[in-house]
JSON list of C-alpha atoms in Angstrom, two decimals:
[
{"chain": "A", "resi": 23, "resn": "UNK", "atom": "CA", "xyz": [-68.64, -7.55, -49.57]},
{"chain": "A", "resi": 24, "resn": "UNK", "atom": "CA", "xyz": [-70.45, -4.41, -48.53]},
{"chain": "A", "resi": 25, "resn": "UNK", "atom": "CA", "xyz": [-73.99, -5.06, -46.67]},
{"chain": "A", "resi": 26, "resn": "UNK", "atom": "CA", "xyz": [-77.09, -4.48, -48.54]},
{"chain": "A", "resi": 27, "resn": "UNK", "atom": "CA", "xyz": [-78.01, -1.32, -46.45]},
{"chain": "A", "resi": 28, "resn": "UNK", "atom": "CA", "xyz": [-74.68, 0.25, -47.21]},
{"chain": "A", "resi": 29, "resn": "UNK", "atom": "CA", "xyz": [-75.36, -0.42, -50.89]},
{"chain": "A", "resi": 30, "resn": "UNK", "atom": "CA", "xyz": [-78.85, 1.06, -50.78]},
{"chain": "A", "resi": 31, "resn": "UNK", "atom": "CA", "xyz": [-77.69, 4.30, -48.79]},
{"chain": "A", "resi": 32, "resn": "UNK", "atom": "CA", "xyz": [-74.78, 4.67, -51.34]},
{"chain": "A", "resi": 33, "resn": "UNK", "atom": "CA", "xyz": [-76.96, 4.53, -54.05]},
{"chain": "A", "resi": 34, "resn": "UNK", "atom": "CA", "xyz": [-79.44, 6.93, -52.59]},
{"chain": "A", "resi": 35, "resn": "UNK", "atom": "CA", "xyz": [-76.87, 9.09, -51.70]},
{"chain": "A", "resi": 36, "resn": "UNK", "atom": "CA", "xyz": [-75.54, 9.16, -55.60]},
{"chain": "A", "resi": 37, "resn": "UNK", "atom": "CA", "xyz": [-78.69, 9.91, -57.15]},
{"chain": "A", "resi": 38, "resn": "UNK", "atom": "CA", "xyz": [-79.65, 12.39, -54.97]},
{"chain": "A", "resi": 39, "resn": "UNK", "atom": "CA", "xyz": [-76.28, 14.17, -55.51]},
{"chain": "A", "resi": 40, "resn": "UNK", "atom": "CA", "xyz": [-76.62, 13.96, -59.04]},
{"chain": "A", "resi": 41, "resn": "UNK", "atom": "CA", "xyz": [-80.03, 15.11, -59.09]},
{"chain": "A", "resi": 42, "resn": "UNK", "atom": "CA", "xyz": [-78.97, 18.37, -56.97]},
{"chain": "A", "resi": 43, "resn": "UNK", "atom": "CA", "xyz": [-76.13, 18.86, -59.27]},
{"chain": "A", "resi": 44, "resn": "UNK", "atom": "CA", "xyz": [-78.33, 19.03, -62.58]},
{"chain": "A", "resi": 45, "resn": "UNK", "atom": "CA", "xyz": [-82.34, 20.19, -61.22]},
{"chain": "A", "resi": 46, "resn": "UNK", "atom": "CA", "xyz": [-83.13, 23.59, -61.67]},
{"chain": "A", "resi": 47, "resn": "UNK", "atom": "CA", "xyz": [-86.85, 23.27, -60.41]},
{"chain": "A", "resi": 48, "resn": "UNK", "atom": "CA", "xyz": [-87.04, 24.02, -56.48]},
{"chain": "A", "resi": 49, "resn": "UNK", "atom": "CA", "xyz": [-89.24, 21.50, -55.88]},
{"chain": "A", "resi": 50, "resn": "UNK", "atom": "CA", "xyz": [-87.33, 18.61, -57.43]},
{"chain": "A", "resi": 51, "resn": "UNK", "atom": "CA", "xyz": [-84.23, 20.21, -55.54]},
{"chain": "A", "resi": 52, "resn": "UNK", "atom": "CA", "xyz": [-86.26, 19.74, -52.20]},
{"chain": "A", "resi": 53, "resn": "UNK", "atom": "CA", "xyz": [-86.92, 15.87, -53.13]},
{"chain": "A", "resi": 54, "resn": "UNK", "atom": "CA", "xyz": [-83.24, 15.29, -53.56]},
{"chain": "A", "resi": 55, "resn": "UNK", "atom": "CA", "xyz": [-82.45, 17.01, -50.49]},
{"chain": "A", "resi": 56, "resn": "UNK", "atom": "CA", "xyz": [-84.78, 14.74, -48.86]},
{"chain": "A", "resi": 57, "resn": "UNK", "atom": "CA", "xyz": [-83.52, 11.69, -50.53]},
{"chain": "A", "resi": 58, "resn": "UNK", "atom": "CA", "xyz": [-79.93, 12.73, -49.23]},
{"chain": "A", "resi": 59, "resn": "UNK", "atom": "CA", "xyz": [-81.04, 13.17, -45.53]},
{"chain": "A", "resi": 60, "resn": "UNK", "atom": "CA", "xyz": [-82.68, 9.47, -45.86]},
{"chain": "A", "resi": 61, "resn": "UNK", "atom": "CA", "xyz": [-79.47, 8.22, -46.98]},
{"chain": "A", "resi": 62, "resn": "UNK", "atom": "CA", "xyz": [-77.85, 9.61, -43.96]},
{"chain": "A", "resi": 63, "resn": "UNK", "atom": "CA", "xyz": [-80.42, 8.48, -41.53]},
{"chain": "A", "resi": 64, "resn": "UNK", "atom": "CA", "xyz": [-79.93, 4.87, -42.98]},
{"chain": "A", "resi": 65, "resn": "UNK", "atom": "CA", "xyz": [-76.09, 5.46, -42.23]},
{"chain": "A", "resi": 66, "resn": "UNK", "atom": "CA", "xyz": [-76.91, 6.63, -38.59]},
{"chain": "A", "resi": 67, "resn": "UNK", "atom": "CA", "xyz": [-79.30, 3.82, -37.99]},
{"chain": "A", "resi": 68, "resn": "UNK", "atom": "CA", "xyz": [-77.11, 0.92, -38.74]},
{"chain": "A", "resi": 69, "resn": "UNK", "atom": "CA", "xyz": [-73.57, 2.36, -37.76]},
{"chain": "A", "resi": 70, "resn": "UNK", "atom": "CA", "xyz": [-74.28, 4.45, -34.58]},
{"chain": "A", "resi": 71, "resn": "UNK", "atom": "CA", "xyz": [-72.13, 7.06, -36.07]},
{"chain": "A", "resi": 72, "resn": "UNK", "atom": "CA", "xyz": [-73.96, 10.84, -35.15]},
{"chain": "A", "resi": 73, "resn": "UNK", "atom": "CA", "xyz": [-75.95, 12.43, -37.52]},
{"chain": "A", "resi": 74, "resn": "UNK", "atom": "CA", "xyz": [-73.27, 15.44, -38.00]},
{"chain": "A", "resi": 75, "resn": "UNK", "atom": "CA", "xyz": [-70.55, 13.32, -38.88]},
{"chain": "A", "resi": 76, "resn": "UNK", "atom": "CA", "xyz": [-72.37, 11.54, -41.58]},
{"chain": "A", "resi": 77, "resn": "UNK", "atom": "CA", "xyz": [-73.57, 14.83, -42.89]},
{"chain": "A", "resi": 78, "resn": "UNK", "atom": "CA", "xyz": [-70.01, 16.00, -43.14]},
{"chain": "A", "resi": 79, "resn": "UNK", "atom": "CA", "xyz": [-68.95, 12.85, -45.04]},
{"chain": "A", "resi": 80, "resn": "UNK", "atom": "CA", "xyz": [-71.96, 12.65, -47.38]},
{"chain": "A", "resi": 81, "resn": "UNK", "atom": "CA", "xyz": [-73.37, 16.22, -47.68]},
{"chain": "A", "resi": 82, "resn": "UNK", "atom": "CA", "xyz": [-70.24, 18.23, -48.57]},
{"chain": "A", "resi": 83, "resn": "UNK", "atom": "CA", "xyz": [-69.69, 16.31, -51.85]},
{"chain": "A", "resi": 84, "resn": "UNK", "atom": "CA", "xyz": [-70.85, 18.13, -54.86]},
{"chain": "A", "resi": 85, "resn": "UNK", "atom": "CA", "xyz": [-71.14, 17.33, -58.53]},
{"chain": "A", "resi": 86, "resn": "UNK", "atom": "CA", "xyz": [-71.98, 14.14, -60.23]},
{"chain": "A", "resi": 87, "resn": "UNK", "atom": "CA", "xyz": [-70.62, 11.36, -57.96]},
{"chain": "A", "resi": 88, "resn": "UNK", "atom": "CA", "xyz": [-68.19, 8.70, -59.34]},
{"chain": "A", "resi": 89, "resn": "UNK", "atom": "CA", "xyz": [-65.97, 6.33, -57.69]},
{"chain": "A", "resi": 90, "resn": "UNK", "atom": "CA", "xyz": [-62.94, 7.45, -55.68]},
{"chain": "A", "resi": 91, "resn": "UNK", "atom": "CA", "xyz": [-59.60, 6.17, -56.69]},
{"chain": "A", "resi": 92, "resn": "UNK", "atom": "CA", "xyz": [-57.23, 4.47, -54.47]},
{"chain": "A", "resi": 93, "resn": "UNK", "atom": "CA", "xyz": [-53.39, 3.53, -55.77]},
{"chain": "A", "resi": 94, "resn": "UNK", "atom": "CA", "xyz": [-51.28, 1.02, -54.06]},
{"chain": "A", "resi": 95, "resn": "UNK", "atom": "CA", "xyz": [-47.55, 0.41, -54.81]},
{"chain": "A", "resi": 96, "resn": "UNK", "atom": "CA", "xyz": [-46.43, -3.00, -55.19]},
{"chain": "A", "resi": 97, "resn": "UNK", "atom": "CA", "xyz": [-42.51, -3.59, -54.61]},
{"chain": "A", "resi": 98, "resn": "UNK", "atom": "CA", "xyz": [-41.10, -6.85, -54.44]},
{"chain": "A", "resi": 99, "resn": "UNK", "atom": "CA", "xyz": [-37.61, -8.19, -53.33]},
{"chain": "A", "resi": 100, "resn": "UNK", "atom": "CA", "xyz": [-36.43, -11.46, -52.88]},
{"chain": "A", "resi": 101, "resn": "UNK", "atom": "CA", "xyz": [-39.90, -12.99, -53.00]},
{"chain": "A", "resi": 102, "resn": "UNK", "atom": "CA", "xyz": [-40.88, -10.28, -50.25]},
{"chain": "A", "resi": 103, "resn": "UNK", "atom": "CA", "xyz": [-43.28, -7.28, -50.63]},
{"chain": "A", "resi": 104, "resn": "UNK", "atom": "CA", "xyz": [-42.99, -4.09, -49.42]},
{"chain": "A", "resi": 105, "resn": "UNK", "atom": "CA", "xyz": [-45.34, -2.92, -46.68]},
{"chain": "A", "resi": 106, "resn": "UNK", "atom": "CA", "xyz": [-45.83, 0.16, -44.37]},
{"chain": "A", "resi": 107, "resn": "UNK", "atom": "CA", "xyz": [-47.55, 0.17, -40.89]},
{"chain": "A", "resi": 108, "resn": "UNK", "atom": "CA", "xyz": [-50.51, 2.63, -40.91]},
{"chain": "A", "resi": 109, "resn": "UNK", "atom": "CA", "xyz": [-50.69, 5.02, -37.80]},
{"chain": "A", "resi": 110, "resn": "UNK", "atom": "CA", "xyz": [-54.39, 5.21, -37.98]},
{"chain": "A", "resi": 111, "resn": "UNK", "atom": "CA", "xyz": [-55.11, 1.22, -37.28]},
{"chain": "A", "resi": 112, "resn": "UNK", "atom": "CA", "xyz": [-51.40, 0.30, -36.30]},
{"chain": "A", "resi": 113, "resn": "UNK", "atom": "CA", "xyz": [-51.97, -2.31, -39.09]},
{"chain": "A", "resi": 114, "resn": "UNK", "atom": "CA", "xyz": [-50.10, -3.25, -42.19]},
{"chain": "A", "resi": 115, "resn": "UNK", "atom": "CA", "xyz": [-50.82, -2.17, -45.97]},
{"chain": "A", "resi": 116, "resn": "UNK", "atom": "CA", "xyz": [-49.04, -1.41, -49.33]},
{"chain": "A", "resi": 117, "resn": "UNK", "atom": "CA", "xyz": [-48.00, 2.05, -49.59]},
{"chain": "A", "resi": 118, "resn": "UNK", "atom": "CA", "xyz": [-50.22, 4.48, -51.48]},
{"chain": "A", "resi": 119, "resn": "UNK", "atom": "CA", "xyz": [-53.53, 6.40, -50.85]},
{"chain": "A", "resi": 120, "resn": "UNK", "atom": "CA", "xyz": [-56.08, 8.67, -52.63]},
{"chain": "A", "resi": 121, "resn": "UNK", "atom": "CA", "xyz": [-55.30, 9.86, -56.34]},
{"chain": "A", "resi": 122, "resn": "UNK", "atom": "CA", "xyz": [-54.47, 13.39, -55.89]},
{"chain": "A", "resi": 123, "resn": "UNK", "atom": "CA", "xyz": [-55.55, 16.05, -58.49]},
{"chain": "A", "resi": 124, "resn": "UNK", "atom": "CA", "xyz": [-53.20, 16.78, -61.14]},
{"chain": "A", "resi": 125, "resn": "UNK", "atom": "CA", "xyz": [-50.96, 13.80, -60.60]},
{"chain": "A", "resi": 126, "resn": "UNK", "atom": "CA", "xyz": [-51.36, 10.73, -62.97]},
{"chain": "A", "resi": 127, "resn": "UNK", "atom": "CA", "xyz": [-51.55, 7.22, -61.08]},
{"chain": "A", "resi": 128, "resn": "UNK", "atom": "CA", "xyz": [-47.71, 6.68, -61.72]},
{"chain": "A", "resi": 129, "resn": "UNK", "atom": "CA", "xyz": [-46.98, 9.90, -60.14]},
{"chain": "A", "resi": 130, "resn": "UNK", "atom": "CA", "xyz": [-49.19, 9.58, -57.39]},
{"chain": "A", "resi": 131, "resn": "UNK", "atom": "CA", "xyz": [-47.43, 6.25, -56.41]},
{"chain": "A", "resi": 132, "resn": "UNK", "atom": "CA", "xyz": [-44.01, 7.41, -56.66]},
{"chain": "A", "resi": 133, "resn": "UNK", "atom": "CA", "xyz": [-45.15, 10.33, -54.39]},
{"chain": "A", "resi": 134, "resn": "UNK", "atom": "CA", "xyz": [-46.70, 8.03, -51.76]},
{"chain": "A", "resi": 135, "resn": "UNK", "atom": "CA", "xyz": [-43.98, 5.55, -51.95]},
{"chain": "A", "resi": 136, "resn": "UNK", "atom": "CA", "xyz": [-41.83, 8.01, -50.99]},
{"chain": "A", "resi": 137, "resn": "UNK", "atom": "CA", "xyz": [-43.63, 9.80, -48.27]},
{"chain": "A", "resi": 138, "resn": "UNK", "atom": "CA", "xyz": [-44.66, 6.34, -46.53]},
{"chain": "A", "resi": 139, "resn": "UNK", "atom": "CA", "xyz": [-41.64, 4.42, -47.02]},
{"chain": "A", "resi": 140, "resn": "UNK", "atom": "CA", "xyz": [-38.69, 6.73, -47.90]},
{"chain": "A", "resi": 141, "resn": "UNK", "atom": "CA", "xyz": [-37.86, 4.98, -51.14]},
{"chain": "A", "resi": 142, "resn": "UNK", "atom": "CA", "xyz": [-37.54, 6.31, -54.62]},
{"chain": "A", "resi": 143, "resn": "UNK", "atom": "CA", "xyz": [-39.12, 4.04, -57.32]},
{"chain": "A", "resi": 144, "resn": "UNK", "atom": "CA", "xyz": [-40.00, 3.70, -61.26]},
{"chain": "A", "resi": 145, "resn": "UNK", "atom": "CA", "xyz": [-43.44, 2.23, -62.03]},
{"chain": "A", "resi": 146, "resn": "UNK", "atom": "CA", "xyz": [-42.95, -0.64, -64.28]},
{"chain": "A", "resi": 147, "resn": "UNK", "atom": "CA", "xyz": [-46.38, -2.20, -64.60]},
{"chain": "A", "resi": 148, "resn": "UNK", "atom": "CA", "xyz": [-50.10, -1.84, -63.80]},
{"chain": "A", "resi": 149, "resn": "UNK", "atom": "CA", "xyz": [-50.76, -5.18, -62.32]},
{"chain": "A", "resi": 150, "resn": "UNK", "atom": "CA", "xyz": [-54.45, -4.92, -61.11]},
{"chain": "A", "resi": 151, "resn": "UNK", "atom": "CA", "xyz": [-57.68, -2.54, -61.32]},
{"chain": "A", "resi": 152, "resn": "UNK", "atom": "CA", "xyz": [-60.14, -3.92, -58.62]},
{"chain": "A", "resi": 153, "resn": "UNK", "atom": "CA", "xyz": [-63.74, -2.47, -57.76]},
{"chain": "A", "resi": 154, "resn": "UNK", "atom": "CA", "xyz": [-63.49, -2.61, -53.78]},
{"chain": "A", "resi": 155, "resn": "UNK", "atom": "CA", "xyz": [-67.19, -3.53, -53.74]},
{"chain": "A", "resi": 156, "resn": "UNK", "atom": "CA", "xyz": [-66.17, -6.86, -55.53]},
{"chain": "A", "resi": 157, "resn": "UNK", "atom": "CA", "xyz": [-63.79, -8.01, -52.41]},
{"chain": "A", "resi": 158, "resn": "UNK", "atom": "CA", "xyz": [-64.32, -8.62, -49.08]},
{"chain": "A", "resi": 159, "resn": "UNK", "atom": "CA", "xyz": [-63.08, -5.14, -47.60]},
{"chain": "A", "resi": 160, "resn": "UNK", "atom": "CA", "xyz": [-65.15, -4.06, -44.59]},
{"chain": "A", "resi": 161, "resn": "UNK", "atom": "CA", "xyz": [-68.16, -1.96, -45.53]},
{"chain": "A", "resi": 162, "resn": "UNK", "atom": "CA", "xyz": [-67.44, 1.64, -46.28]},
{"chain": "A", "resi": 163, "resn": "UNK", "atom": "CA", "xyz": [-69.59, 4.67, -47.07]},
{"chain": "A", "resi": 164, "resn": "UNK", "atom": "CA", "xyz": [-68.03, 5.42, -50.89]},
{"chain": "A", "resi": 165, "resn": "UNK", "atom": "CA", "xyz": [-67.40, 3.32, -54.09]},
{"chain": "A", "resi": 166, "resn": "UNK", "atom": "CA", "xyz": [-63.81, 2.86, -54.41]},
{"chain": "A", "resi": 167, "resn": "UNK", "atom": "CA", "xyz": [-61.28, 1.79, -57.40]},
{"chain": "A", "resi": 168, "resn": "UNK", "atom": "CA", "xyz": [-58.38, 0.07, -56.20]},
{"chain": "A", "resi": 169, "resn": "UNK", "atom": "CA", "xyz": [-54.86, 0.48, -58.65]},
{"chain": "A", "resi": 170, "resn": "UNK", "atom": "CA", "xyz": [-51.99, -1.60, -57.93]},
{"chain": "A", "resi": 171, "resn": "UNK", "atom": "CA", "xyz": [-48.82, -0.66, -59.82]},
{"chain": "A", "resi": 172, "resn": "UNK", "atom": "CA", "xyz": [-45.49, -2.64, -59.45]},
{"chain": "A", "resi": 173, "resn": "UNK", "atom": "CA", "xyz": [-42.65, -0.56, -59.04]},
{"chain": "A", "resi": 174, "resn": "UNK", "atom": "CA", "xyz": [-38.80, -0.87, -58.71]},
{"chain": "A", "resi": 175, "resn": "UNK", "atom": "CA", "xyz": [-36.46, 0.78, -55.84]},
{"chain": "A", "resi": 176, "resn": "UNK", "atom": "CA", "xyz": [-33.99, 3.12, -57.44]},
{"chain": "A", "resi": 177, "resn": "UNK", "atom": "CA", "xyz": [-32.79, 4.99, -54.46]},
{"chain": "A", "resi": 178, "resn": "UNK", "atom": "CA", "xyz": [-33.85, 6.41, -51.13]},
{"chain": "A", "resi": 179, "resn": "UNK", "atom": "CA", "xyz": [-33.38, 4.54, -47.68]},
{"chain": "A", "resi": 180, "resn": "UNK", "atom": "CA", "xyz": [-36.07, 3.50, -45.44]},
{"chain": "A", "resi": 181, "resn": "UNK", "atom": "CA", "xyz": [-37.84, 6.13, -43.56]},
{"chain": "A", "resi": 182, "resn": "UNK", "atom": "CA", "xyz": [-41.41, 6.49, -41.92]},
{"chain": "A", "resi": 183, "resn": "UNK", "atom": "CA", "xyz": [-43.74, 9.10, -43.19]},
{"chain": "A", "resi": 184, "resn": "UNK", "atom": "CA", "xyz": [-46.58, 11.33, -41.54]},
{"chain": "A", "resi": 185, "resn": "UNK", "atom": "CA", "xyz": [-48.89, 8.50, -41.66]},
{"chain": "A", "resi": 186, "resn": "UNK", "atom": "CA", "xyz": [-46.63, 5.56, -41.03]},
{"chain": "A", "resi": 187, "resn": "UNK", "atom": "CA", "xyz": [-44.80, 4.00, -38.27]},
{"chain": "A", "resi": 188, "resn": "UNK", "atom": "CA", "xyz": [-43.07, 0.96, -39.87]},
{"chain": "A", "resi": 189, "resn": "UNK", "atom": "CA", "xyz": [-41.39, -0.45, -42.69]},
{"chain": "A", "resi": 190, "resn": "UNK", "atom": "CA", "xyz": [-40.78, -4.10, -43.65]},
{"chain": "A", "resi": 191, "resn": "UNK", "atom": "CA", "xyz": [-40.70, -6.64, -46.40]},
{"chain": "A", "resi": 192, "resn": "UNK", "atom": "CA", "xyz": [-42.97, -9.65, -45.94]},
{"chain": "A", "resi": 193, "resn": "UNK", "atom": "CA", "xyz": [-42.71, -12.87, -47.79]},
{"chain": "A", "resi": 194, "resn": "UNK", "atom": "CA", "xyz": [-46.22, -14.69, -48.94]},
{"chain": "A", "resi": 195, "resn": "UNK", "atom": "CA", "xyz": [-46.28, -16.93, -45.74]},
{"chain": "A", "resi": 196, "resn": "UNK", "atom": "CA", "xyz": [-45.65, -14.33, -43.15]},
{"chain": "A", "resi": 197, "resn": "UNK", "atom": "CA", "xyz": [-48.40, -11.93, -44.03]},
{"chain": "A", "resi": 198, "resn": "UNK", "atom": "CA", "xyz": [-49.11, -9.44, -40.95]},
{"chain": "A", "resi": 199, "resn": "UNK", "atom": "CA", "xyz": [-52.34, -8.36, -39.67]},
{"chain": "A", "resi": 200, "resn": "UNK", "atom": "CA", "xyz": [-53.38, -6.19, -42.47]},
{"chain": "A", "resi": 201, "resn": "UNK", "atom": "CA", "xyz": [-55.40, -2.70, -42.53]},
{"chain": "A", "resi": 202, "resn": "UNK", "atom": "CA", "xyz": [-58.28, -4.20, -44.45]},
{"chain": "A", "resi": 203, "resn": "UNK", "atom": "CA", "xyz": [-59.72, -0.89, -45.54]},
{"chain": "A", "resi": 204, "resn": "UNK", "atom": "CA", "xyz": [-56.73, -0.58, -47.62]},
{"chain": "A", "resi": 205, "resn": "UNK", "atom": "CA", "xyz": [-55.85, -4.20, -48.82]},
{"chain": "A", "resi": 206, "resn": "UNK", "atom": "CA", "xyz": [-56.71, -7.42, -47.90]},
{"chain": "A", "resi": 207, "resn": "UNK", "atom": "CA", "xyz": [-54.80, -11.16, -47.83]},
{"chain": "A", "resi": 208, "resn": "UNK", "atom": "CA", "xyz": [-56.37, -12.33, -50.99]},
{"chain": "A", "resi": 209, "resn": "UNK", "atom": "CA", "xyz": [-55.15, -9.44, -52.93]},
{"chain": "A", "resi": 210, "resn": "UNK", "atom": "CA", "xyz": [-51.73, -9.67, -51.38]},
{"chain": "A", "resi": 211, "resn": "UNK", "atom": "CA", "xyz": [-51.55, -13.40, -52.53]},
{"chain": "A", "resi": 212, "resn": "UNK", "atom": "CA", "xyz": [-52.63, -12.46, -55.96]},
{"chain": "A", "resi": 213, "resn": "UNK", "atom": "CA", "xyz": [-50.12, -9.80, -56.49]},
{"chain": "A", "resi": 214, "resn": "UNK", "atom": "CA", "xyz": [-47.46, -12.26, -55.48]},
{"chain": "A", "resi": 215, "resn": "UNK", "atom": "CA", "xyz": [-48.36, -14.20, -58.83]},
{"chain": "A", "resi": 216, "resn": "UNK", "atom": "CA", "xyz": [-46.95, -11.40, -60.65]},
{"chain": "A", "resi": 217, "resn": "UNK", "atom": "CA", "xyz": [-43.55, -11.95, -58.75]},
{"chain": "A", "resi": 218, "resn": "UNK", "atom": "CA", "xyz": [-43.61, -15.59, -59.96]},
{"chain": "A", "resi": 219, "resn": "UNK", "atom": "CA", "xyz": [-44.96, -14.58, -63.19]},
{"chain": "A", "resi": 220, "resn": "UNK", "atom": "CA", "xyz": [-43.43, -11.45, -64.60]},
{"chain": "A", "resi": 221, "resn": "UNK", "atom": "CA", "xyz": [-45.89, -12.28, -67.98]},
{"chain": "A", "resi": 222, "resn": "UNK", "atom": "CA", "xyz": [-49.13, -12.42, -65.92]},
{"chain": "A", "resi": 223, "resn": "UNK", "atom": "CA", "xyz": [-51.82, -10.26, -67.68]},
{"chain": "A", "resi": 224, "resn": "UNK", "atom": "CA", "xyz": [-53.12, -7.20, -65.79]},
{"chain": "A", "resi": 225, "resn": "UNK", "atom": "CA", "xyz": [-56.32, -8.08, -63.79]},
{"chain": "A", "resi": 226, "resn": "UNK", "atom": "CA", "xyz": [-59.32, -6.11, -63.75]},
{"chain": "A", "resi": 227, "resn": "UNK", "atom": "CA", "xyz": [-62.95, -6.25, -62.50]}
]
């Protein structure tokens, strides 16, 4: 779960960004800009990340702030699950990433799985929609929703992409070191329940 200071910083950032989006009064705008700077200072104090990088992260956002959406593909084969090795941290994750504007969740996951693993897939079922804040991921500056979509392979061959360096199927009892910003072990184990029970209802929180 996120640290309390991070939750406060994110809430202040969201309030300030909404205020800057809708306010017309110059004095209110000044106050909201000050709130946004306070949020950045909290991040700097607790993370040690330099202020300019935090400004680039927080202060380039415009418009009413909403959760970002991350989609992950769930592909089972013979009681194993498809995973890809992320170049960013050299750990494993389910293929996927941020949803792109103009593509539906299903279209996004088809694209992501092809780019990261080489496989052509057909989405078959929405397994889960999780609020990342309700799961023990490492703290992150943004609020995310995570969509897990089950897919079936219909073609293609294994091939790494720009962001991946490995492709492998893992059993539930042999889960590798995970890229925990993207997926955690408890989620993987929950997803395996759908492999054993195809009629299991979609999960959400």
